[in-house]
XYZ file of C-alpha atoms in Angstrom:
732
model
C 97.980 97.280 102.594
C 98.208 93.518 102.147
C 96.385 93.768 98.817
C 98.936 96.322 97.656
C 101.779 94.003 98.665
C 100.123 91.122 96.837
C 99.667 93.118 93.631
C 103.222 94.466 93.710
C 104.657 91.000 94.374
C 102.519 89.477 91.628
C 103.590 92.140 89.126
C 107.269 91.706 89.921
C 107.102 87.906 89.945
C 105.213 87.821 86.645
C 107.847 90.079 85.089
C 110.619 87.900 86.534
C 108.976 84.695 85.263
C 108.648 86.163 81.792
C 112.350 87.024 81.710
C 113.263 83.620 83.117
C 111.272 81.855 80.384
C 113.080 83.913 77.725
C 116.449 82.804 79.054
C 115.323 79.215 79.658
C 114.361 78.790 75.982
C 117.878 79.755 74.897
C 119.459 77.540 77.558
C 117.397 74.503 76.579
C 118.365 74.932 72.938
C 122.060 75.066 73.874
C 121.667 71.980 76.068
C 120.002 70.133 73.200
C 122.922 70.979 70.896
C 125.431 69.712 73.453
C 123.488 66.548 74.340
C 125.404 63.317 73.684
C 122.385 61.086 73.124
C 119.154 61.357 71.172
C 116.916 60.878 74.249
C 118.408 63.837 76.139
C 118.348 65.996 73.032
C 114.659 65.260 72.446
C 113.849 65.951 76.106
C 115.497 69.411 76.007
C 113.859 70.285 72.690
C 110.481 69.073 73.940
C 110.789 71.157 77.110
C 111.734 74.197 75.013
C 108.801 73.723 72.638
C 106.350 73.207 75.493
C 107.660 76.280 77.350
C 107.171 78.374 74.224
C 103.775 76.970 73.171
C 102.274 76.926 76.687
C 103.895 80.144 77.847
C 100.623 82.033 78.303
C 99.133 79.141 80.280
C 102.274 78.837 82.434
C 102.328 82.541 83.291
C 98.586 82.754 84.043
C 98.655 79.550 86.136
C 101.604 80.849 88.151
C 99.856 84.152 88.903
C 96.554 82.488 89.749
C 98.137 79.936 92.062
C 100.376 82.543 93.760
C 97.375 84.793 94.531
C 95.441 81.800 95.854
C 98.294 80.816 98.186
C 98.836 84.445 99.267
C 95.169 84.918 100.164
C 95.006 81.595 101.952
C 98.074 82.325 104.057
C 96.792 85.788 104.957
C 93.789 84.147 106.581
C 95.414 80.923 107.739
C 98.664 80.223 109.545
C 99.090 76.811 107.878
C 102.367 76.770 105.896
C 102.278 75.675 102.265
C 103.617 72.153 102.017
C 106.139 71.627 99.230
C 107.248 68.257 100.587
C 105.457 65.346 102.158
C 106.252 64.283 105.686
C 108.859 61.580 105.986
C 106.259 59.078 107.143
C 104.162 59.701 104.035
C 106.880 59.234 101.424
C 106.062 55.556 100.968
C 102.510 56.448 99.888
C 103.566 58.230 96.676
C 104.954 56.806 93.450
C 108.548 57.259 92.341
C 107.884 60.213 90.001
C 105.858 62.122 92.596
C 108.539 61.451 95.193
C 111.202 62.849 92.860
C 109.136 65.995 92.280
C 108.490 66.369 96.009
C 112.165 66.078 96.907
C 113.168 68.434 94.081
C 110.681 71.073 95.242
C 111.806 70.735 98.846
C 115.437 71.170 97.774
C 114.547 74.176 95.602
C 112.618 75.810 98.445
C 115.500 75.243 100.872
C 118.025 76.771 98.459
C 115.863 79.850 97.922
C 115.307 80.242 101.654
C 119.030 80.000 102.429
C 120.066 82.440 99.685
C 117.469 85.056 100.676
C 117.614 84.571 104.451
C 118.421 88.167 105.397
C 115.741 89.804 103.221
C 113.236 87.029 103.995
C 113.706 87.409 107.748
C 112.980 91.148 107.584
C 110.044 90.632 105.213
C 108.525 87.984 107.509
C 108.668 90.420 110.445
C 106.954 93.127 108.421
C 104.300 90.774 107.064
C 103.792 89.483 110.609
C 103.130 93.077 111.711
C 100.504 93.562 108.985
C 98.886 90.192 109.735
C 99.000 90.864 113.513
C 101.111 87.715 113.972
C 104.375 89.046 115.494
C 105.965 85.571 115.575
C 105.218 84.807 111.901
C 107.543 82.073 110.666
C 109.232 82.341 107.271
C 107.247 79.380 105.910
C 103.959 81.058 106.936
C 104.906 84.246 105.067
C 102.437 84.741 102.153
C 105.476 85.351 99.907
C 107.634 82.530 101.269
C 109.963 80.518 99.008
C 107.645 77.548 99.592
C 104.705 79.507 98.127
C 106.759 80.616 95.105
C 107.986 77.054 94.469
C 104.469 75.659 94.779
C 103.203 78.244 92.264
C 106.054 77.390 89.866
C 105.313 73.678 90.132
C 101.636 74.288 89.406
C 102.594 76.450 86.414
C 104.868 73.753 84.986
C 102.070 71.220 85.371
C 100.365 73.007 82.455
C 102.848 71.302 80.132
C 101.320 68.350 78.317
C 104.399 66.190 78.533
C 106.016 63.633 80.779
C 107.423 64.150 84.245
C 111.007 64.340 82.961
C 110.173 67.247 80.665
C 108.432 69.122 83.485
C 111.354 68.558 85.829
C 113.805 69.703 83.157
C 111.935 72.994 82.815
C 111.675 73.406 86.600
C 115.408 72.869 87.107
C 116.219 75.445 84.442
C 113.873 77.958 86.105
C 115.531 77.190 89.451
C 118.902 78.317 88.107
C 117.534 81.867 87.701
C 115.011 81.958 90.548
C 117.542 82.660 93.310
C 118.620 86.071 92.031
C 115.100 87.096 90.995
C 113.495 86.159 94.339
C 116.232 87.914 96.306
C 115.640 91.091 94.278
C 111.865 90.844 94.743
C 112.229 90.408 98.523
C 114.530 93.435 98.625
C 112.005 95.524 96.659
C 109.151 94.359 98.904
C 111.095 95.369 102.021
C 111.846 98.775 100.473
C 108.170 99.158 99.566
C 107.123 98.499 103.178
C 109.887 100.667 104.677
C 108.685 103.603 102.554
C 105.285 103.103 104.145
C 106.740 103.075 107.679
C 106.092 99.364 108.259
C 108.819 98.505 110.800
C 111.348 100.811 109.081
C 114.075 100.002 111.622
C 113.580 96.237 111.777
C 116.767 94.501 112.810
C 117.751 91.098 111.428
C 117.787 88.364 114.021
C 120.393 85.701 114.636
C 120.932 83.511 111.538
C 119.282 80.136 111.824
C 122.569 78.292 111.356
C 124.152 80.184 114.226
C 121.175 79.581 116.510
C 121.252 75.890 115.698
C 124.951 75.693 116.542
C 124.582 77.746 119.710
C 121.603 75.784 120.980
C 123.442 72.472 121.383
C 123.082 70.871 124.834
C 125.500 72.054 127.474
C 127.743 69.390 129.037
C 126.141 67.701 132.000
C 127.121 69.042 135.399
C 128.949 66.969 137.915
C 126.983 65.638 140.845
C 126.101 68.297 143.350
C 126.268 71.173 140.898
C 122.561 71.824 140.778
C 120.993 69.331 138.450
C 118.047 70.728 136.589
C 119.732 74.033 135.720
C 120.951 74.120 132.144
C 121.193 70.356 131.644
C 118.466 70.125 128.993
C 119.171 70.908 125.372
C 118.235 74.432 124.366
C 115.451 74.326 121.782
C 115.258 77.125 119.222
C 112.498 79.491 120.193
C 112.220 77.865 123.632
C 113.181 79.195 127.046
C 116.865 79.235 126.204
C 116.535 81.428 123.149
C 118.145 84.407 124.914
C 120.975 82.237 126.126
C 121.600 81.323 122.494
C 122.203 85.013 121.744
C 125.012 85.074 124.286
C 126.535 81.952 122.784
C 126.257 83.524 119.332
C 128.057 86.643 120.569
C 130.808 84.517 122.077
C 131.205 82.573 118.827
C 131.481 85.773 116.806
C 133.966 87.341 119.213
C 136.194 84.252 119.246
C 139.080 83.661 121.668
C 140.368 86.788 123.394
C 143.953 87.598 124.197
C 143.964 87.635 128.003
C 141.966 84.431 128.130
C 144.570 82.455 126.273
C 147.180 82.813 128.967
C 147.371 81.323 132.403
C 143.774 82.175 133.177
C 142.456 79.523 130.838
C 143.258 76.874 133.369
C 140.555 78.292 135.619
C 137.974 77.354 133.012
C 138.904 73.717 132.932
C 141.242 74.132 129.967
C 138.491 74.880 127.465
C 140.070 76.989 124.728
C 136.838 78.756 123.826
C 135.295 78.713 127.254
C 131.910 77.767 125.838
C 131.359 74.769 128.133
C 131.138 77.030 131.172
C 128.541 79.307 129.593
C 124.986 78.955 130.978
C 122.549 78.091 128.213
C 119.251 78.737 129.923
C 117.662 81.202 132.334
C 117.862 79.998 135.853
C 121.502 78.927 135.693
C 122.601 81.686 138.044
C 123.333 79.111 140.695
C 126.586 78.222 138.918
C 129.572 79.397 140.912
C 131.253 82.515 139.465
C 134.770 81.995 138.146
C 135.984 85.572 138.558
C 138.494 86.017 141.418
C 137.071 87.725 144.504
C 139.995 90.175 144.482
C 138.946 91.374 141.027
C 135.343 91.856 142.206
C 136.584 93.845 145.223
C 138.647 96.064 142.913
C 135.550 96.728 140.776
C 133.608 97.652 143.908
C 136.332 100.125 144.910
C 136.315 101.636 141.420
C 132.571 102.316 141.199
C 132.508 103.801 144.703
C 135.532 106.000 144.160
C 134.555 109.485 142.872
C 137.642 109.809 140.667
C 137.162 106.512 138.834
C 137.789 107.988 135.403
C 134.079 108.766 134.847
C 133.778 112.513 134.431
C 130.284 113.769 135.132
C 128.294 113.799 131.930
C 131.028 112.190 129.843
C 130.157 109.280 127.567
C 133.328 107.282 128.210
C 133.612 103.512 128.017
C 135.570 102.652 131.173
C 134.978 98.909 130.679
C 137.540 98.915 127.865
C 140.064 100.463 130.238
C 139.368 97.678 132.700
C 139.978 95.070 129.980
C 143.390 96.630 129.291
C 144.337 96.777 132.999
C 146.971 94.256 134.284
C 144.463 92.747 136.748
C 142.365 91.454 133.814
C 145.190 89.120 132.752
C 144.183 86.709 135.532
C 140.703 86.199 134.088
C 139.585 83.141 132.175
C 138.143 82.983 128.690
C 134.483 83.366 129.633
C 135.153 86.318 131.938
C 137.373 88.045 129.373
C 134.625 87.646 126.765
C 132.086 88.987 129.262
C 134.118 92.188 129.601
C 134.231 92.537 125.805
C 130.471 92.059 125.522
C 129.661 94.558 128.299
C 132.016 97.087 126.659
C 130.209 96.613 123.346
C 126.858 96.838 125.145
C 127.663 100.308 126.498
C 129.217 101.393 123.195
C 125.848 100.763 121.596
C 123.937 102.415 124.440
C 126.057 105.543 124.013
C 125.416 105.547 120.242
C 121.656 104.914 120.542
C 119.953 107.998 119.105
C 116.660 107.138 120.834
C 118.065 107.823 124.327
C 118.598 111.463 125.419
C 122.251 112.387 126.007
C 121.514 113.528 129.551
C 120.174 110.063 130.362
C 123.103 108.323 128.640
C 125.540 110.149 130.923
C 123.729 108.826 133.994
C 123.384 105.295 132.594
C 127.104 105.355 131.775
C 127.902 105.542 135.474
C 126.444 102.036 135.824
C 129.103 100.472 133.594
C 131.208 98.961 136.363
C 128.262 97.681 138.468
C 126.793 96.114 135.306
C 130.115 94.463 134.478
C 130.338 93.117 138.010
C 126.817 91.693 137.750
C 127.601 90.008 134.416
C 130.793 88.472 135.818
C 129.033 87.172 138.923
C 125.866 85.990 137.198
C 125.865 85.003 133.516
C 122.056 84.860 133.475
C 122.229 88.645 133.042
C 122.345 87.859 129.319
C 120.035 84.860 129.220
C 117.115 86.225 131.273
C 115.175 89.329 130.308
C 113.744 89.337 133.833
C 117.197 89.654 135.422
C 116.926 92.503 137.995
C 120.026 94.385 136.748
C 118.951 94.120 133.109
C 115.408 95.105 134.032
C 116.727 98.129 135.929
C 118.676 99.336 132.875
C 115.594 98.955 130.683
C 113.322 100.766 133.155
C 115.786 103.636 133.609
C 115.967 104.095 129.829
C 112.161 103.893 129.620
C 111.729 106.566 132.282
C 114.093 108.896 130.411
C 112.743 108.456 126.880
C 110.530 111.534 127.172
C 113.302 113.799 128.457
C 114.233 116.577 126.040
C 117.888 117.247 125.311
C 117.612 120.645 126.954
C 116.186 119.336 130.228
C 118.132 120.112 133.387
C 119.236 117.605 136.004
C 116.431 118.928 138.206
C 113.741 117.441 135.973
C 111.815 114.719 137.847
C 112.943 111.858 135.577
C 116.643 112.766 135.583
C 116.602 113.470 139.330
C 115.064 110.049 139.960
C 117.606 108.311 137.681
C 120.499 110.081 139.383
C 119.215 109.022 142.812
C 118.938 105.379 141.724
C 122.422 105.399 140.149
C 123.960 106.955 143.269
C 122.320 104.300 145.432
C 123.660 101.442 143.277
C 127.171 102.904 143.202
C 127.204 103.367 146.978
C 125.602 100.118 148.153
C 126.116 97.351 145.590
C 128.432 94.575 146.734
C 127.270 91.227 145.343
C 123.604 91.052 146.407
C 121.270 91.485 143.413
C 118.347 92.306 145.697
C 119.414 95.963 145.499
C 118.735 95.959 141.748
C 115.294 94.447 142.295
C 114.492 97.130 144.869
C 115.674 99.916 142.550
C 113.743 98.414 139.614
C 110.554 98.518 141.684
C 111.273 102.145 142.579
C 111.689 103.118 138.907
C 108.572 101.164 137.898
C 106.574 103.005 140.579
C 107.891 106.344 139.255
C 106.797 105.431 135.708
C 103.293 104.510 136.932
C 103.072 107.768 138.880
C 104.017 109.708 135.746
C 101.331 107.877 133.766
C 98.697 108.780 136.365
C 99.672 112.453 136.216
C 99.634 112.263 132.436
C 96.035 111.029 132.550
C 94.855 114.495 133.648
C 96.552 116.078 130.615
C 94.983 113.501 128.320
C 91.485 114.028 129.718
C 91.562 117.813 129.330
C 93.140 117.719 125.891
C 90.798 115.000 124.607
C 87.720 117.037 125.565
C 89.080 120.024 123.650
C 89.915 117.908 120.596
C 86.448 116.350 120.515
C 84.802 119.788 120.671
C 86.958 121.103 117.860
C 86.327 117.964 115.830
C 82.575 118.493 116.124
C 83.085 122.039 114.826
C 85.247 120.708 111.992
C 82.740 118.018 111.052
C 79.900 120.569 111.053
C 81.912 122.854 108.785
C 82.776 120.002 106.415
C 79.102 118.996 106.136
C 78.140 122.617 105.449
C 80.844 122.955 102.778
C 79.681 119.745 101.103
C 76.039 120.888 101.000
C 76.974 124.236 99.485
C 79.644 122.849 97.151
C 77.250 120.274 95.696
C 74.690 122.959 94.832
C 77.217 125.352 93.352
C 78.694 122.617 91.145
C 75.282 121.814 89.654
C 74.529 125.425 88.672
C 76.242 127.540 86.063
C 76.449 131.296 86.113
C 76.144 131.913 89.874
C 77.166 135.565 90.438
C 80.557 135.900 92.192
C 79.077 137.893 95.099
C 76.505 135.163 95.791
C 79.141 132.418 95.461
C 81.493 134.211 97.866
C 78.752 134.800 100.451
C 77.715 131.141 100.399
C 81.305 129.878 100.677
C 82.086 132.113 103.636
C 79.134 133.458 105.645
C 76.607 130.741 104.807
C 79.123 127.986 105.635
C 79.614 129.460 109.108
C 75.863 129.821 109.560
C 75.086 126.261 108.462
C 77.885 124.877 110.653
C 76.478 126.616 113.714
C 73.007 125.259 113.062
C 74.537 121.783 112.623
C 76.269 122.030 116.005
C 73.408 123.595 117.955
C 70.310 121.939 116.478
C 71.623 119.090 114.354
C 71.420 117.970 110.782
C 67.799 117.440 109.783
C 66.373 119.986 112.236
C 63.796 122.578 111.129
C 66.401 125.345 111.247
C 68.797 123.259 109.124
C 66.116 122.550 106.513
C 65.123 126.235 106.462
C 68.755 127.233 105.791
C 69.064 124.743 102.923
C 65.714 125.870 101.440
C 66.775 129.506 101.708
C 70.011 128.679 99.836
C 68.038 126.858 97.116
C 65.713 129.850 96.746
C 68.662 132.245 96.568
C 70.370 130.268 93.801
C 67.123 129.986 91.832
C 66.418 133.698 92.239
C 69.589 134.757 90.403
C 68.930 132.470 87.411
C 67.338 134.007 84.244
C 63.524 134.364 84.528
C 62.354 133.363 81.075
C 58.605 132.917 81.646
C 56.098 135.299 83.256
C 55.386 132.644 85.890
C 59.061 132.659 86.912
C 59.031 136.437 87.291
C 55.798 136.294 89.268
C 57.184 133.592 91.566
C 60.304 135.677 92.213
C 58.237 138.641 93.376
C 56.103 136.410 95.604
C 59.005 134.589 97.292
C 61.281 137.609 97.878
C 59.949 138.686 101.337
C 60.292 135.223 102.908
C 63.633 134.549 101.242
C 65.070 137.873 102.415
C 64.022 137.129 106.021
C 65.785 133.749 105.880
C 68.826 135.382 104.302
C 68.967 138.054 106.996
C 68.826 135.439 109.783
C 71.550 133.391 108.113
C 73.796 136.413 107.577
C 73.450 137.393 111.238
C 74.129 133.811 112.383
C 77.159 133.772 110.070
C 78.575 136.868 111.856
C 78.383 139.224 108.882
C 78.171 142.786 110.242
C 75.427 145.257 109.310
C 77.575 146.988 106.712
C 78.390 143.697 105.012
C 74.742 142.610 105.093
C 73.644 145.861 103.481
C 76.315 145.600 100.782
C 75.349 142.036 99.896
C 71.602 142.765 99.750
C 72.333 145.735 97.485
C 74.323 143.510 95.102
C 71.511 140.935 95.245
C 69.013 143.517 93.943
C 71.269 144.056 90.916
C 71.541 140.274 90.399
C 67.738 139.929 90.385
C 67.396 142.754 87.858
C 69.973 141.102 85.595
C 68.145 137.750 85.914
C 64.835 139.320 84.826
C 66.435 141.176 81.905
C 68.300 138.097 80.725
C 65.109 136.026 80.800
C 63.169 138.579 78.829
C 65.952 138.509 76.196
C 65.596 134.771 75.978
C 68.966 133.955 77.548
C 69.121 130.586 79.303
C 71.802 131.582 81.806
C 73.516 134.768 82.821
C 77.077 134.654 81.502
C 79.491 134.951 84.413
C 83.244 134.385 84.329
C 84.163 131.061 85.848
C 86.111 131.397 89.074
C 89.834 130.906 88.595
C 90.925 127.767 90.438
C 94.576 127.859 91.474
C 95.965 124.389 92.114
C 97.464 124.274 95.592
C 98.968 121.490 97.625
C 97.623 120.848 101.117
C 99.574 122.793 103.712
C 100.365 122.365 107.394
C 98.424 124.684 109.714
C 99.291 125.146 113.375
C 97.426 126.697 116.275
C 97.855 126.654 120.049
C 94.600 126.140 121.962
C 94.381 126.389 125.785
C 92.628 123.509 127.560
C 92.395 124.085 131.292
C 96.047 124.966 131.868
C 97.323 122.697 129.080
C 98.524 124.331 125.866
C 97.469 122.011 123.021
C 99.358 122.530 119.773
C 96.947 121.680 116.970
C 98.565 120.507 113.705
C 96.397 119.885 110.652
C 96.933 119.365 106.932
C 94.495 121.731 105.232
C 93.337 121.327 101.660
C 92.416 124.419 99.581
C 88.747 125.244 99.052
C 87.165 122.559 96.897
C 89.961 120.092 97.607
C 90.177 117.335 100.157
C 92.785 115.307 101.981
C 91.244 111.867 101.928
C 93.626 108.979 101.484
C 96.675 109.876 103.538
C 98.524 106.689 102.621
C 98.132 107.123 98.851
C 98.989 110.813 98.928
C 102.107 110.649 101.089
C 103.270 107.046 100.741
C 103.631 106.899 104.540
C 101.675 104.512 106.714
C 100.601 106.121 110.004
C 98.750 103.318 111.719
C 100.416 104.057 115.068
C 99.650 102.175 118.246
C 98.981 103.826 121.594
C 102.184 104.258 123.573
C 104.348 104.991 120.495
C 106.941 107.693 121.163
C 107.786 110.272 118.494
C 110.082 113.285 118.280
C 108.739 116.534 116.786
C 111.070 119.081 115.192
C 110.245 122.556 116.476
C 109.919 125.504 114.074
C 112.325 127.596 116.142
C 114.856 124.770 116.432
C 115.229 121.875 118.827
C 113.036 118.837 119.347
C 110.233 117.756 121.646
C 109.266 114.186 122.507
C 105.790 112.865 123.217
C 103.911 109.587 123.097
C 100.565 108.659 121.597
C 98.090 108.471 124.470
C 94.683 108.923 122.824
C 93.105 108.500 119.374
C 89.899 110.329 118.549
C 87.035 107.960 117.682
C 85.524 110.581 115.345
C 88.308 111.508 112.937
C 91.275 109.485 114.169
C 93.158 112.542 115.423
C 96.239 111.618 117.477
C 96.941 113.138 120.889
C 100.579 113.097 122.000
C 101.531 113.941 125.561
C 104.629 113.753 127.736
C 104.608 113.294 131.526
C 107.807 115.367 131.654
C 105.922 118.306 130.059
C 102.617 118.493 132.000
C 101.539 121.796 130.442
C 101.851 120.871 126.767
C 100.278 118.427 124.326
C 100.153 117.919 120.557
C 96.978 117.200 118.588
C 97.790 116.095 115.039
C 95.717 114.578 112.254
C 96.953 111.367 110.572
C 97.365 113.299 107.316
C 99.572 115.933 108.941
C 101.604 113.278 110.765
C 102.210 111.410 107.497
C 103.318 114.644 105.831
C 105.760 115.432 108.621
C 107.116 111.883 108.684
C 107.713 112.115 104.939
C 109.531 115.448 105.341
C 111.598 114.186 108.280
C 110.048 116.684 110.695
C 108.802 113.832 112.879
C 110.565 110.568 113.627
C 109.364 107.520 115.517
C 111.403 106.599 118.582
C 112.229 102.976 119.304
C 111.175 102.380 122.917
C 111.984 98.667 122.967
C 114.322 97.257 125.605
C 117.618 99.143 125.558
C 119.570 95.934 126.203
C 117.727 94.094 123.415
C 118.434 96.916 120.960
C 122.111 96.946 121.881
C 122.420 93.160 121.554
C 120.686 93.245 118.145
C 123.130 95.888 116.949
C 126.095 93.929 118.318
C 124.983 90.770 116.493
C 124.486 92.630 113.220
C 127.863 94.360 113.467
C 129.785 91.216 114.419
C 128.150 89.167 111.682
C 129.102 91.800 109.108
C 132.726 91.719 110.281
C 132.929 87.911 110.510
C 135.072 86.283 107.784
C 133.249 84.193 105.208
C 133.489 80.434 105.777
C 136.028 78.586 103.660
C 134.634 76.525 100.786
C 135.695 73.024 99.839
């Protein structure tokens, strides 16, 4: 996969460099004509001449150096250095320093202009390299690597440093658009192959840098040690930075600009009161106790505006209520963020609607938690946030048609009812409920283990049968391909009955056993016996070998489950074949002319079967190739990468309509067959080959379900949406 990415990137970059050199030659000529002094004119003309004369060397050096850097970074996490460290700048001469600074500036410009595509590409390359936290500079196709390859290519020019830098700067003017297009094409290439197809862009670096500034120091007695240290990007406060980024994108809110702003110390944006690190829950809440009491009354009152099963955002109603006018800036923004959070939960296609309706009843308790404790956003281990994630996780396998009586939905409803009835301000209730849901999930996994064990045994047995049949087909196919003029009746018997017979011997006695060798020898004798017998010795040998060969044939036909009538019919046809072989040999014919079998080109097709396995109905899905064909390279044939990890959830489209969800719980060590099971459906399982899964993914009959944290997914979507709506910064 990485080699394919490298070749595609190299091809596209080589094409881009060629086009850039074409344009650079014209540009340098124009610059020479407009130059005001002889020195500049000569420099531009020299750069143009060198670019034209050394073009082949430049292009080959670029490709060679890019491949070298790509391969090195695939096996090493060391970023390519395009600039010396500050402490080392004094060790280089003035020309080298100028080149170093120019390359660093060029790399920075490329990185900034391609940030969105580069961020997604780095995540996908990190997945392939098994380095989930791969930095942009460690990406094998990073701007630093491209700039380093360009610099090496320009070094092929036999001219001074000024000429080389002139050519580099002209290439830089076109590189931005070309690299952005290449990154986009590389992302599309990987998405088509199911490499993180739904990757979400993270927070822009500039926003993280702004949001991670140190919070103002607390006054004495306010809990020193909580949130007083600067938040470092990628450090413990990274999640807190997301909250700050959301607040920045939302901007000042209406209710917060009134009298309530005085409660926040007069801060117009309210950012100073925002915790910047996990563990800052000790800060005193600013929300009035009367407002909290009103929220408690609302989530305990049956008629709170939440119809059963309705996906209604009641948090937005609360924001519009008169009581919200007394809130400060931070609290008003918190309501907006929680409302957006549940908007995204309701729109999340990976959560069943029945589960969304139950999770929606937790809107007001979640809002109350966020108002009382801002670390709800900054800490992934927050009990209320963890409870939401666990509830969504427990419901991911629920089908849309499941009733409220299903174990998962009944458990979720019980937990929600308990929170609505008992939650005041103590978060210990959420921790208790989270432990209850986690225990339910573990119990479901244990029950699922029985399904996996029974289904896996069945799959392994059927795989052994399939392997035995494939070996038998290969042995027969190889012999038929090397012989011309095999009579159709003999060919048909070998491809059907003899395949079954050989496969059974393979399973019962093994390849290489005496019975196996006897079957192969009998097949060889049969094929020789129907060839023309040109010499008297051949005819004599045929008569001598017939009794033993017929006994072997009879045993094979019986083992291959051909009935007595079929055996008699075949042996009768065989007598005619032997007579024709003798006559043809006596006439001096080398082979008996037989019409070649008509081969109809057919695409592999999906085959389904339901196999019982000790009370579990296993649906077997395979992609079958026609006789003589094979489904070998699933990735090349379908363009879909199916290297799934255990635990991945998918949704299967049913032939009669509807969908069924299951997760990957076992992978066959023999043929890589996937077993999907669902603890909510203890009597059903799906066994599917990688080839069939790739085919169904390509056709849209199967889709992969994102089972990441529901809160994380919602926050990612919120950030992406807000960034898209944010006005562009003013220039000048």
